[in-house]
Short mmCIF file of C-alpha atoms in Angstrom, two decimals:
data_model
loop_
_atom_site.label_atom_id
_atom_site.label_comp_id
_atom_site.label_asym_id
_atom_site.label_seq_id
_atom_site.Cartn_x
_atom_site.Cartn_y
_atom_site.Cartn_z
CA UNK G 8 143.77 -19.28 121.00
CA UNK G 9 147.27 -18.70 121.51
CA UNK G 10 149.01 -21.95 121.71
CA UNK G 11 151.90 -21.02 123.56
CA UNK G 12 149.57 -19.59 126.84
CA UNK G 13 149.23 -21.34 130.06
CA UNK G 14 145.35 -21.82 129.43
CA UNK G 15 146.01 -23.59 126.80
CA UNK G 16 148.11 -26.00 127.41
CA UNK G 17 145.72 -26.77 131.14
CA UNK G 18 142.88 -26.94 128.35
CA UNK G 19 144.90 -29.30 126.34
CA UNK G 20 146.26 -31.64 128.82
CA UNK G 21 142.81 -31.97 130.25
CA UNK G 22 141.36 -33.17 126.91
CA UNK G 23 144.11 -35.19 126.24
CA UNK G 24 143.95 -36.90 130.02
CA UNK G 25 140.22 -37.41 129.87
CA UNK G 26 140.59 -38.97 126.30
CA UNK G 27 143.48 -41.38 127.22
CA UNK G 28 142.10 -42.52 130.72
CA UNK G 29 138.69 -42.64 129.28
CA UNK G 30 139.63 -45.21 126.46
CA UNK G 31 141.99 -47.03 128.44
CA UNK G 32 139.72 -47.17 131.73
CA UNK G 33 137.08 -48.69 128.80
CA UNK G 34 139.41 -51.41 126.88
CA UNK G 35 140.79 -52.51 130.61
CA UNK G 36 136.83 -52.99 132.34
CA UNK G 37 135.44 -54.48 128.69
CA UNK G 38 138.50 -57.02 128.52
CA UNK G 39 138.56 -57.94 132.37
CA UNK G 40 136.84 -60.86 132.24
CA UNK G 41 138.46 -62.46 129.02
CA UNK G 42 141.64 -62.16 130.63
CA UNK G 43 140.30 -63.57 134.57
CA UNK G 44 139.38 -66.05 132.30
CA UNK G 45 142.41 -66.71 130.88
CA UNK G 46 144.01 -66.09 134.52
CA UNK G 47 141.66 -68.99 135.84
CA UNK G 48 142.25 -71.35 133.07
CA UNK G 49 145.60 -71.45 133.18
CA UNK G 50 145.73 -71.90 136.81
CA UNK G 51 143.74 -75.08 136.11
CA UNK G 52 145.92 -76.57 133.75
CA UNK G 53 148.81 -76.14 135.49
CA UNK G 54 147.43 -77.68 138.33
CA UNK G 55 146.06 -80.56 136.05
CA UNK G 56 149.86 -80.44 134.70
CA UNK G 57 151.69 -81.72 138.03
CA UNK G 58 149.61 -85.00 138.22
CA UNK G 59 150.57 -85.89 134.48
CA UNK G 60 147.28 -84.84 132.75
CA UNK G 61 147.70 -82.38 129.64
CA UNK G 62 144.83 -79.81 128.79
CA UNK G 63 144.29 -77.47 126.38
CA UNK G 64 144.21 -74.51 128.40
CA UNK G 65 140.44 -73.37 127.31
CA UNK G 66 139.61 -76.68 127.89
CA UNK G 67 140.72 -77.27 131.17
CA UNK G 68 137.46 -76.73 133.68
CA UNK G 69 136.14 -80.47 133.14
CA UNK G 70 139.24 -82.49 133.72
CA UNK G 71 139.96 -79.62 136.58
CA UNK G 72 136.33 -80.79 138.06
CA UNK G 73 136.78 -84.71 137.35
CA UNK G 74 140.44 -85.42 138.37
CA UNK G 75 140.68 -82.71 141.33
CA UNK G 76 138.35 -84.47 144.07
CA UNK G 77 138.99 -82.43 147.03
CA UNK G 78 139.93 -78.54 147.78
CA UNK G 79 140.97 -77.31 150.93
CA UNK G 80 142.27 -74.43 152.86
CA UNK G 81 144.67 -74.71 155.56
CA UNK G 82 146.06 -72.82 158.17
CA UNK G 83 149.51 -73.79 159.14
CA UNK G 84 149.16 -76.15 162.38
CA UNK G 85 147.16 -78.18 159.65
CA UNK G 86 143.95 -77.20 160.19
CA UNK G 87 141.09 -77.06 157.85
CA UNK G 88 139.79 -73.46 157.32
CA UNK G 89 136.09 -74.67 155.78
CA UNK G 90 135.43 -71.10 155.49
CA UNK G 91 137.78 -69.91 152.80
CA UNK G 92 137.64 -71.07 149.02
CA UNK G 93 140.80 -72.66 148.19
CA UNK G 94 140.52 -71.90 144.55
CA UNK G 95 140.45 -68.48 145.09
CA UNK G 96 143.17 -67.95 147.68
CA UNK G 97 145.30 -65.60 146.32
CA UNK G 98 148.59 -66.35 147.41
CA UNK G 99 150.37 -62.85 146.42
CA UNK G 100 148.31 -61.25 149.33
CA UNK G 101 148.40 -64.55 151.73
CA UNK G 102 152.30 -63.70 151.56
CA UNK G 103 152.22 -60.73 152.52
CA UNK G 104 150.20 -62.07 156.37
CA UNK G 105 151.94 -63.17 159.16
CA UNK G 106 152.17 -66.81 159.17
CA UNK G 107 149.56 -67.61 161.33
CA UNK G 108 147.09 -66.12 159.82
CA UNK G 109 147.50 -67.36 155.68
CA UNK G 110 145.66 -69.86 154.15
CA UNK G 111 147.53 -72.36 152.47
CA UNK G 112 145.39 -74.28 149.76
CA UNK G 113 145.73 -78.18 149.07
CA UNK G 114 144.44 -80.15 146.39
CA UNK G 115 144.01 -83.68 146.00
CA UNK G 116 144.09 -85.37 142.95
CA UNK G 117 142.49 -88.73 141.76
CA UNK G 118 144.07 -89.59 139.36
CA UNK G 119 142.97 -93.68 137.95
CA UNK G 120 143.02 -94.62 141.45
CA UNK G 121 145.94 -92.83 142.70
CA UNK G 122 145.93 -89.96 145.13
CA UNK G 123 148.42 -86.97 144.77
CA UNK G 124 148.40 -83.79 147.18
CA UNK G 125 148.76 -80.50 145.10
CA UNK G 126 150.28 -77.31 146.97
CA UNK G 127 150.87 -73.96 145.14
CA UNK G 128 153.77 -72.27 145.31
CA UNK G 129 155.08 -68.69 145.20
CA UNK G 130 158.30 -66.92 145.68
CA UNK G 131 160.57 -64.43 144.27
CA UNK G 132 162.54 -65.04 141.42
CA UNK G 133 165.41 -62.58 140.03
CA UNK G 134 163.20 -59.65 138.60
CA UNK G 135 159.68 -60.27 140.32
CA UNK G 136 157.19 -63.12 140.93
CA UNK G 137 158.20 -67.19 140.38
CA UNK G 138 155.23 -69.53 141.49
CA UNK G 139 154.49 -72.71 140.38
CA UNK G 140 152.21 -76.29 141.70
CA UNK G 141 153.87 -79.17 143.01
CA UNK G 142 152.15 -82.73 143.35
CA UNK G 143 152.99 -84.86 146.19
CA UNK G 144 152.44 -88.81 145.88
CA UNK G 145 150.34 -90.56 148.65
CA UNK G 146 153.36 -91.13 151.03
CA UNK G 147 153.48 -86.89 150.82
CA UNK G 148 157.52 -87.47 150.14
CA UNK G 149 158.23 -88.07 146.76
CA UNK G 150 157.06 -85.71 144.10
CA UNK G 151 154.93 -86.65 141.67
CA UNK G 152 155.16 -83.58 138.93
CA UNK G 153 156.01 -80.18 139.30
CA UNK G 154 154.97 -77.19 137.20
CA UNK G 155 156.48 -73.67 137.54
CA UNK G 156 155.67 -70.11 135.77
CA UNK G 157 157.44 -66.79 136.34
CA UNK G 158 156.84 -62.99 135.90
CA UNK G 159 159.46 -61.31 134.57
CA UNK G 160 162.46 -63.58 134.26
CA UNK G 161 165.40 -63.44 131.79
CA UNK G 162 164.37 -65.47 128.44
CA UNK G 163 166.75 -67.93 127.87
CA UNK G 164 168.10 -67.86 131.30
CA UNK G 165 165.54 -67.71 134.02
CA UNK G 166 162.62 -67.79 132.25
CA UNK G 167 163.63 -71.73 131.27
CA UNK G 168 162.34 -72.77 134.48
CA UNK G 169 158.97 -73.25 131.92
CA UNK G 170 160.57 -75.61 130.39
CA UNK G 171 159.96 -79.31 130.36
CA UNK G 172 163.24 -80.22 130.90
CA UNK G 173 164.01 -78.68 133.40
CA UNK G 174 160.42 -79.64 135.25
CA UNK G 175 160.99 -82.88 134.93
CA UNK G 176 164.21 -83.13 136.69
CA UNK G 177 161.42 -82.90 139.65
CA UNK G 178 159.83 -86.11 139.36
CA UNK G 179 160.13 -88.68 141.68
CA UNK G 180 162.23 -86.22 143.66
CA UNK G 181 162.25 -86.63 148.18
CA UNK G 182 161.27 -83.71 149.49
CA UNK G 183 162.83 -85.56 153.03
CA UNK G 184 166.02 -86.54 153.17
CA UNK G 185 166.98 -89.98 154.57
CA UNK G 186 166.12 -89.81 158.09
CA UNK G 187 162.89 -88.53 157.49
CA UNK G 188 163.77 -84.33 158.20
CA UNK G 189 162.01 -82.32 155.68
CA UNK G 190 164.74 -80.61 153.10
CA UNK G 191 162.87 -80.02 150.15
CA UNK G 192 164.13 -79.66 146.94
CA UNK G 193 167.64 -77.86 145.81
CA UNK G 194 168.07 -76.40 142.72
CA UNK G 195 171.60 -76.88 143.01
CA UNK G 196 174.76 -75.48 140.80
CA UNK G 197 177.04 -77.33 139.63
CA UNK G 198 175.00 -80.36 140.02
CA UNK G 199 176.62 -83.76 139.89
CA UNK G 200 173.94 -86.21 141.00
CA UNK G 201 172.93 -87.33 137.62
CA UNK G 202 169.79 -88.53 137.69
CA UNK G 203 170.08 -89.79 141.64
CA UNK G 204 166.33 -89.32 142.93
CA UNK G 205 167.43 -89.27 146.71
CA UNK G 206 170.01 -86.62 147.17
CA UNK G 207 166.86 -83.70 147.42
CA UNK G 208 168.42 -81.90 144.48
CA UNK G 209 168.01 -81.35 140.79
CA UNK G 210 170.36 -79.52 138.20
CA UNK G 211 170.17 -76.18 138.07
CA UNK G 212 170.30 -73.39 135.03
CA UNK G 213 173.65 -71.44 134.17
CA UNK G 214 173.12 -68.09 134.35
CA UNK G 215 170.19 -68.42 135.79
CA UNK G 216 171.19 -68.79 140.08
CA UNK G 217 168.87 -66.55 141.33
CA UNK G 218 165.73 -67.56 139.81
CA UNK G 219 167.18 -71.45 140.78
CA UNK G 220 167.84 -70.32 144.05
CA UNK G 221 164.19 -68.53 143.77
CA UNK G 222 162.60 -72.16 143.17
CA UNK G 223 164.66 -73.92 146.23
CA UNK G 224 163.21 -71.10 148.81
CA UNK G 225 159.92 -71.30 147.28
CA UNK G 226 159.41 -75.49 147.87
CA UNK G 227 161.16 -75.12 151.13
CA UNK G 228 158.81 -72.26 152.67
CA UNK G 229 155.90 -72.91 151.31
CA UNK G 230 155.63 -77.17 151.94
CA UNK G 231 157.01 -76.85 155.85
CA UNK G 232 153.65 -75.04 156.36
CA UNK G 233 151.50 -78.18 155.17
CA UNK G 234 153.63 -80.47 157.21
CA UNK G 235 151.49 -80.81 159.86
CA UNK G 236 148.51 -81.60 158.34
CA UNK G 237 150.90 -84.54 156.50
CA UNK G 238 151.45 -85.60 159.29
CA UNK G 239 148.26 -85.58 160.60
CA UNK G 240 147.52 -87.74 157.24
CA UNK G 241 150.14 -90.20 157.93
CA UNK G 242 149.43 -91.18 161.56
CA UNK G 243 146.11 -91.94 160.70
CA UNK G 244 147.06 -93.89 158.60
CA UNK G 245 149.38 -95.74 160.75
CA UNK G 246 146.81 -95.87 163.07
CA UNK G 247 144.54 -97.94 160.95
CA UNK G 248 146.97 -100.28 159.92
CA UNK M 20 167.71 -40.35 123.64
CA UNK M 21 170.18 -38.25 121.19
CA UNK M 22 173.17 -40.16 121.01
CA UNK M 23 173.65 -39.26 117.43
CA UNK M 24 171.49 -37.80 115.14
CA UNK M 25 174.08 -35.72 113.17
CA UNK M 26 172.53 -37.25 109.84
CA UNK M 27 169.06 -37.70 111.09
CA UNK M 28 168.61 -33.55 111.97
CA UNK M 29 169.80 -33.25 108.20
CA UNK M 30 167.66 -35.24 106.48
CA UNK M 31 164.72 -34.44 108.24
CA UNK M 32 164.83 -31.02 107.95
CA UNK M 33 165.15 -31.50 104.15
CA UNK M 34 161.85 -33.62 104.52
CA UNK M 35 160.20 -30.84 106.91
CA UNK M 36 161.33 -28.30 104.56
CA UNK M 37 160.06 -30.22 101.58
CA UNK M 38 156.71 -29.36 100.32
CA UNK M 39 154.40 -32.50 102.51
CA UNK M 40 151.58 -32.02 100.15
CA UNK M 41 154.12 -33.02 97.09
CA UNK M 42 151.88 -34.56 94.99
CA UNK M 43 153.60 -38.51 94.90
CA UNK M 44 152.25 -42.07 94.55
CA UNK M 45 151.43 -43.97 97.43
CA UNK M 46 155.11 -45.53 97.36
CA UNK M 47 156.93 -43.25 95.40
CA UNK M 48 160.87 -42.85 95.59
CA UNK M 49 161.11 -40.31 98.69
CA UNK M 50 158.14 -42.53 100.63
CA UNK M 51 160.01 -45.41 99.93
CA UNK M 52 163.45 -44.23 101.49
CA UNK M 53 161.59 -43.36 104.28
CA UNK M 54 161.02 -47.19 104.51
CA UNK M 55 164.04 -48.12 103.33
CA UNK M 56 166.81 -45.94 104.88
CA UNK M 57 166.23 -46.80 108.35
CA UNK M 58 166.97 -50.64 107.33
CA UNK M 59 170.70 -49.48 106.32
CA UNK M 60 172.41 -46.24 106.11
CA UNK M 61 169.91 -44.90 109.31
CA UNK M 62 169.67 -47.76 110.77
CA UNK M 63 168.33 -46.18 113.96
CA UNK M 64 170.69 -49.03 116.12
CA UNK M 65 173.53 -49.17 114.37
CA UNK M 66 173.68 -45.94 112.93
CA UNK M 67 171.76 -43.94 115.76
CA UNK M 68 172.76 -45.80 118.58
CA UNK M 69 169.02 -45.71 119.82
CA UNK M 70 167.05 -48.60 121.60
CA UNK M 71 170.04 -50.52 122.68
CA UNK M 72 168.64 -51.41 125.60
CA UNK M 73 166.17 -53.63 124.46
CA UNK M 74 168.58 -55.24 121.80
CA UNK M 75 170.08 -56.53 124.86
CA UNK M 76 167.51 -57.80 126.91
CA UNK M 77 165.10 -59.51 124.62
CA UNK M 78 167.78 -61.08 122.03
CA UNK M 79 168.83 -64.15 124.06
CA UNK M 80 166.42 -65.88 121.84
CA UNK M 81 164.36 -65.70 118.31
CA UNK M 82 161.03 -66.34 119.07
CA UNK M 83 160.79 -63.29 122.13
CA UNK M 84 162.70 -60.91 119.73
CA UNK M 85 160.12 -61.42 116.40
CA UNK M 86 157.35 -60.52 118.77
CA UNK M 87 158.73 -57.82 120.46
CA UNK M 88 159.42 -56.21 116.73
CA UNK M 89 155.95 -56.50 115.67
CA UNK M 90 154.97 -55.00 119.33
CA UNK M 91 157.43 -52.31 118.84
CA UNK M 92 155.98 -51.77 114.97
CA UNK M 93 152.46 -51.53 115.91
CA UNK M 94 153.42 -48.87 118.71
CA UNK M 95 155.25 -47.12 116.40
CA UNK M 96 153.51 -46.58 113.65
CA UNK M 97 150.13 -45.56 115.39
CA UNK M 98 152.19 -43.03 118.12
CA UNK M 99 153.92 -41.59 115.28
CA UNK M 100 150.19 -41.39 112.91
CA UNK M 101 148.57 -40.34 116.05
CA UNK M 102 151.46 -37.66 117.41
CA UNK M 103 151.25 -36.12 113.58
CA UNK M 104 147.54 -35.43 113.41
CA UNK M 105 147.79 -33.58 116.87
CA UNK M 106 151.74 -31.63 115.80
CA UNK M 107 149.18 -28.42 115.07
CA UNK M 108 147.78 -29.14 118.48
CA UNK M 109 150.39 -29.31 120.87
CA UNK M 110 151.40 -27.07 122.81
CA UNK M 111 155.42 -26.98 122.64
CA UNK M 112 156.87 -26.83 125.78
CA UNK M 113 154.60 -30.19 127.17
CA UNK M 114 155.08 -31.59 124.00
CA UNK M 115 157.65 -34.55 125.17
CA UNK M 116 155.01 -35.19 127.83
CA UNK M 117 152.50 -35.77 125.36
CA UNK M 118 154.56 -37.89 123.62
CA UNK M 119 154.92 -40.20 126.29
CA UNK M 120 151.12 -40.45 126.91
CA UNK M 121 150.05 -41.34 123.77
CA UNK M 122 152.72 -43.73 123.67
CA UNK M 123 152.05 -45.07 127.45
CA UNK M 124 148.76 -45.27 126.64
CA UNK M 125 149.20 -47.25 122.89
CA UNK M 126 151.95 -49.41 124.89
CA UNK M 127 148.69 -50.38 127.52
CA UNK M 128 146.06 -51.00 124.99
CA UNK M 129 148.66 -53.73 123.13
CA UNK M 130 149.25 -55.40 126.63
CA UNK M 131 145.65 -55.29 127.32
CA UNK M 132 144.38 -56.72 124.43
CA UNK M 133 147.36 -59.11 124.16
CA UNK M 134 146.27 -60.42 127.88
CA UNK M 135 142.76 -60.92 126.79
CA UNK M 136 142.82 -62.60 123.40
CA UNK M 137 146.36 -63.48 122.87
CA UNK M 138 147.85 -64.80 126.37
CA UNK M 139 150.30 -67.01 125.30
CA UNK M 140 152.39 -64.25 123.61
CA UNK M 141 151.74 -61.67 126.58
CA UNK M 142 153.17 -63.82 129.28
CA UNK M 143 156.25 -64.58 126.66
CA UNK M 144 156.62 -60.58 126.33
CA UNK M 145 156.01 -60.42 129.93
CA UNK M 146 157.28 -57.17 131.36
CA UNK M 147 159.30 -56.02 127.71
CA UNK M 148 155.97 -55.36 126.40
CA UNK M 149 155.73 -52.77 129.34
CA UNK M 150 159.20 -51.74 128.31
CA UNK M 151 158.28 -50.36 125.19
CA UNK M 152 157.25 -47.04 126.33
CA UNK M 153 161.14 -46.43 127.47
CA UNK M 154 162.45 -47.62 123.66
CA UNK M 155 164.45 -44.24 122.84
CA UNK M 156 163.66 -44.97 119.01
CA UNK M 157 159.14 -44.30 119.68
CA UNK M 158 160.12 -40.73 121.10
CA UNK M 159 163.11 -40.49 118.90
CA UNK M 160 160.96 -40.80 115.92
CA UNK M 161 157.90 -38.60 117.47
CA UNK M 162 160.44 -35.80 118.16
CA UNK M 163 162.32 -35.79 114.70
CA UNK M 164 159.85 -37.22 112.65
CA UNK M 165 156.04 -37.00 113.24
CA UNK M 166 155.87 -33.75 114.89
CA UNK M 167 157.05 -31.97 111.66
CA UNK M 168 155.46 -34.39 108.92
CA UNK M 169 152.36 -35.16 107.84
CA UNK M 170 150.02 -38.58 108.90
CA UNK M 171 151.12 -41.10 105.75
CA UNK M 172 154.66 -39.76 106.06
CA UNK M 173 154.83 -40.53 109.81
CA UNK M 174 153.30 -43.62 109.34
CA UNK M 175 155.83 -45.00 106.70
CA UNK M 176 158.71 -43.70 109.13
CA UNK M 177 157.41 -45.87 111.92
CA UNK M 178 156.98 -49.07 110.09
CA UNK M 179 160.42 -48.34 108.43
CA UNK M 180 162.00 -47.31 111.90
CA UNK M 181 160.28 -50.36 113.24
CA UNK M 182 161.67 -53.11 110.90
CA UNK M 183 164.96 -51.49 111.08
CA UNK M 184 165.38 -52.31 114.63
CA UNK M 185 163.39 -55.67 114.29
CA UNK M 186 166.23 -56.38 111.43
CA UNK M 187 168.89 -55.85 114.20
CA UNK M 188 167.36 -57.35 116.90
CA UNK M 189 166.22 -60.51 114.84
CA UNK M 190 169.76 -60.89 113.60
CA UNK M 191 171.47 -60.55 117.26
CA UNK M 192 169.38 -63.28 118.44
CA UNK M 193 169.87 -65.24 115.46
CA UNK M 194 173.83 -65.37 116.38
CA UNK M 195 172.44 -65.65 120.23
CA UNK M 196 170.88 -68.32 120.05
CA UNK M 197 172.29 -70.23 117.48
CA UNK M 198 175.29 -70.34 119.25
CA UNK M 199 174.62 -69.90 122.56
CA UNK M 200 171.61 -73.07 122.60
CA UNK M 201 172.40 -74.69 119.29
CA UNK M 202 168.97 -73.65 118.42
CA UNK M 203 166.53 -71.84 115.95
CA UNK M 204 163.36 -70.86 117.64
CA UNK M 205 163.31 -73.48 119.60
CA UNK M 206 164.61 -76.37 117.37
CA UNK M 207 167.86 -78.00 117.71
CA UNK M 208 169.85 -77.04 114.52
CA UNK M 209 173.81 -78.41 115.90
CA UNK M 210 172.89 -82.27 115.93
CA UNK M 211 174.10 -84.39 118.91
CA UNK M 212 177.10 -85.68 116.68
CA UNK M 213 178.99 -82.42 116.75
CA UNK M 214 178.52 -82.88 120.38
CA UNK M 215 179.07 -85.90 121.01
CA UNK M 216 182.43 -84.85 119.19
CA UNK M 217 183.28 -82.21 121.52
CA UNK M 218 181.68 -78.90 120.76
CA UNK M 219 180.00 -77.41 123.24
CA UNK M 220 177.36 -74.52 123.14
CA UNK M 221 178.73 -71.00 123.96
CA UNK M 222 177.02 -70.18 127.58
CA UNK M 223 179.10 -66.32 127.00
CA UNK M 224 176.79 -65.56 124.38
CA UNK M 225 173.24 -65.94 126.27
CA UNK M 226 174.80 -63.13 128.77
CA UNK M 227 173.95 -59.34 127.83
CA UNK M 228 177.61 -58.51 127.50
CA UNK M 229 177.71 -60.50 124.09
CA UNK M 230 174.83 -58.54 122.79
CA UNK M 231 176.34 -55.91 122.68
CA UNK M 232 179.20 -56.88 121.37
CA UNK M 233 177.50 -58.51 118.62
CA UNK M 234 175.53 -55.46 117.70
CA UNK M 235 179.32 -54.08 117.81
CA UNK M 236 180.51 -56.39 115.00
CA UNK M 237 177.45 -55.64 113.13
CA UNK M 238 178.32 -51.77 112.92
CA UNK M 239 182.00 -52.95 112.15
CA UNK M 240 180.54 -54.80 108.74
CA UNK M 241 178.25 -52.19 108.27
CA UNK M 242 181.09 -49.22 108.42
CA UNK M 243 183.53 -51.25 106.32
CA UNK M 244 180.98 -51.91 103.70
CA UNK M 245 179.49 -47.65 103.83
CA UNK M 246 182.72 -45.97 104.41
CA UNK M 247 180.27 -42.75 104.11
CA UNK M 248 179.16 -43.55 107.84
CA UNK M 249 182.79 -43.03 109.33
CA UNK M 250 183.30 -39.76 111.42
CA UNK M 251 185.81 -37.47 109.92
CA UNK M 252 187.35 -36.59 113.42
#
């Protein structure tokens, strides 16, 4: 056949098309549930992470079951939403809902005694997704442990939000500010607070602003939405005293 | 894609023109400049001015850069094995398309596979291992090399292509991060005393800017030391 004519290159691309998305359509459906796995895992550790407990990520299902007592759904006046799995909210396509109608999952912790409320996180960082788990102590003010994770950020730069270092500028952090308004947390540059635990900031990354900036907007809009039920959780509590 | 490849059209047409089924050991001396030449006198970043873009984006540290080379090898060397056993096959004028399947298609298997058994790595890679399909030395080397050569030829170019630009990009980051963090894959190398005594880490050098003009000095050595690279005009 004449391998210059037009039927043979439509025969050829055919082949070559049916061959490529055939192999690829194979390896992607034969590795899908290694990498959910994976997916799941991880999401497990890191969650484990913010309350102080280390796992090895294939490891991390039985501590996830034994130190995570409680998972719920909300929807943002505070209310419990018993029909939705809070594991398996997927906050990507909660975002993408109006307000009113996302789910925003909580977990609590038990942790030798101690409680700590868990709330995922996700916002946008300088090149695509930042998300991340932040752990609340029982007064649901001061932060017990935060964990973030990114897409596509700069290595060295925006990617270092990963690092310990720069997570544990979080602990013991206010998320309110001294009257009691909810502020969150700053990532804030040029940061001179030293190690000051009430000033609702932390030190932020040169060169990485954005992705900082990223982090701030993602604490901020995601906790106002379980603020109600907080406050639900602190009344009583009042209440009974 | 073709910012210079006034020597590379040269010497490959010497190899296309060159009998392929030359009888030669497995690593004899014109297989062996294919694997050698690309790690000096071709150097397909310094001398061809190809793949830049990645040399700039993935050298901020050491660790990111080693695996992106290895990434970048294994592509390589199987779209250059894989576009040689078809170069009787393909049609010419779709032949760049082709090209970029294969590759596409190679480029998705690694990030598959990576995702399922090696995570870790993949979500270090992140979105560069996606960016390998748009590295200007894979098509560079399926266009001048693999389409006219045969399968153990092409696959000696692509390793040798490969570790070429690893060679550049794990020296850039070397400088990058050495000076810009004080560290070496991680681990502090500058101890706290030189601090402590005023130096300070170099925040200019974990910019992109720097990159570049680090891959800069490294063609300035390179030039100075083979004056035969210098353009007469």
């Amino acid at each position: 056949m004449d391998r210059n004519s037009n039927a043979y290159t439509f025969l050829f691309v055919i082949l070559l098309i049916a061959v490529v998305a055939s192999t690829l359509a194979l390896t992607a459906t034969s590795l899908q549930p290694a990498q959910a796995e994976n997916v799941k895992n991880e999401k497990m550790q890191n969650i484990l992470g913010t309350v102080g407990i280390e796992v090895v990520r294939d490891s991390a299902q039985i501590p996830f079951e034994k130190y995570i007592v409680q998972r719920i759904a909300l929807d943002n006046k505070g209310n419990e939403r018993t029909e939705v799995n809070a594991f398996d909210v997927d906050l990507k396509k909660e975002l993408k809902k109006p307000v009113a109608e996302q789910s925003f999952p909580l977990y609590v912790a038990n942790v030798e005694g101690s409680k700590y409320y868990i709330v995922p996180l996700r916002g946008k960082g300088l090149w695509d997704a930042i998300w991340g788990y932040v752990a609340l102590k029982d007064d649901v003010n001061t932060i017990k442990g935060a964990v973030f994770d990114h897409k596509g950020e700069t290595p060295g730069l925006g990617a270092e939000i990963t690092q310990m270092w720069f997570k544990k500028a979080f602990d013991d952090e206010k998320i309110l500010d001294s009257s009691g308004e909810f502020v969150g947390v700053s990532v804030a540059k040029g940061y001179q607070g030293g190690d000051n635990k009430d000033d609702n900031a932390v030190d932020a990354i040169s060169g990485a602003t954005i992705t900082g900036d990223g982090v701030t907007d993602m604490i901020s809009e995601r906790l106002v939405n379980y603020l109600p039920y907080f406050k639900n959780k602190t009344n009583v509590k009042v209440a009974s005293n | 894609m073709a910012e210079n490849n006034k020597i590379t059209k040269k010497e490959d047409l010497i190899l296309f023109l060159s009998d392929t089924d030359e009888r030669e050991g497995l690593l004899g001396k014109k297989n062996r400049k294919l694997l050698s030449d690309p790690l000096t006198d071709n150097n397909p970043i310094t001398v061809q001015v190809l793949g830049i873009c990645s040399a700039l984006a993935i050298t901020v540290k050491l660790e990111p850069a080693i695996v992106m080379s290895l990434a970048v090898m294994a592509v390589m060397a199987f779209s250059n094995m894989i576009i040689s056993l078809l170069r009787n096959l393909i049609p010419s004028r779709i032949r760049i398309i082709v090209q970029l399947v294969v590759v596409a298609a190679l480029v998705i298997l690694v990030d598959q596979i990576l995702k399922a058994y090696a995570y870790d790595v993949s979500k270090q890679l992140s979105v560069f291992v996606g960016l390998i399909i748009t590295n200007c030395i894979v098509m560079g080397r399926l266009e001048a090399f693999a389409l006219g050569n045969g399968v153990y030829k092409s696959f000696l170019d692509g390793i040798g292509n490969a570790a070429g630009y690893a060679f550049i990009l794990i020296l850039v980051a070397f400088f990058r991060e050495f000076l810009g963090f004080g560290k070496l894959l991680g681990y502090q190398i500058i101890p706290q005393s030189w601090y402590d005594a005023g130096y300070s880490n170099n925040g200019l050098m974990l910019l992109s800017p720097m990159a570049l003009i680090t891959v800069g000095l490294i063609i300035w050595v390179q030039r100075s030391r083979s004056r035969s690279l210098i353009e007469q005009n």
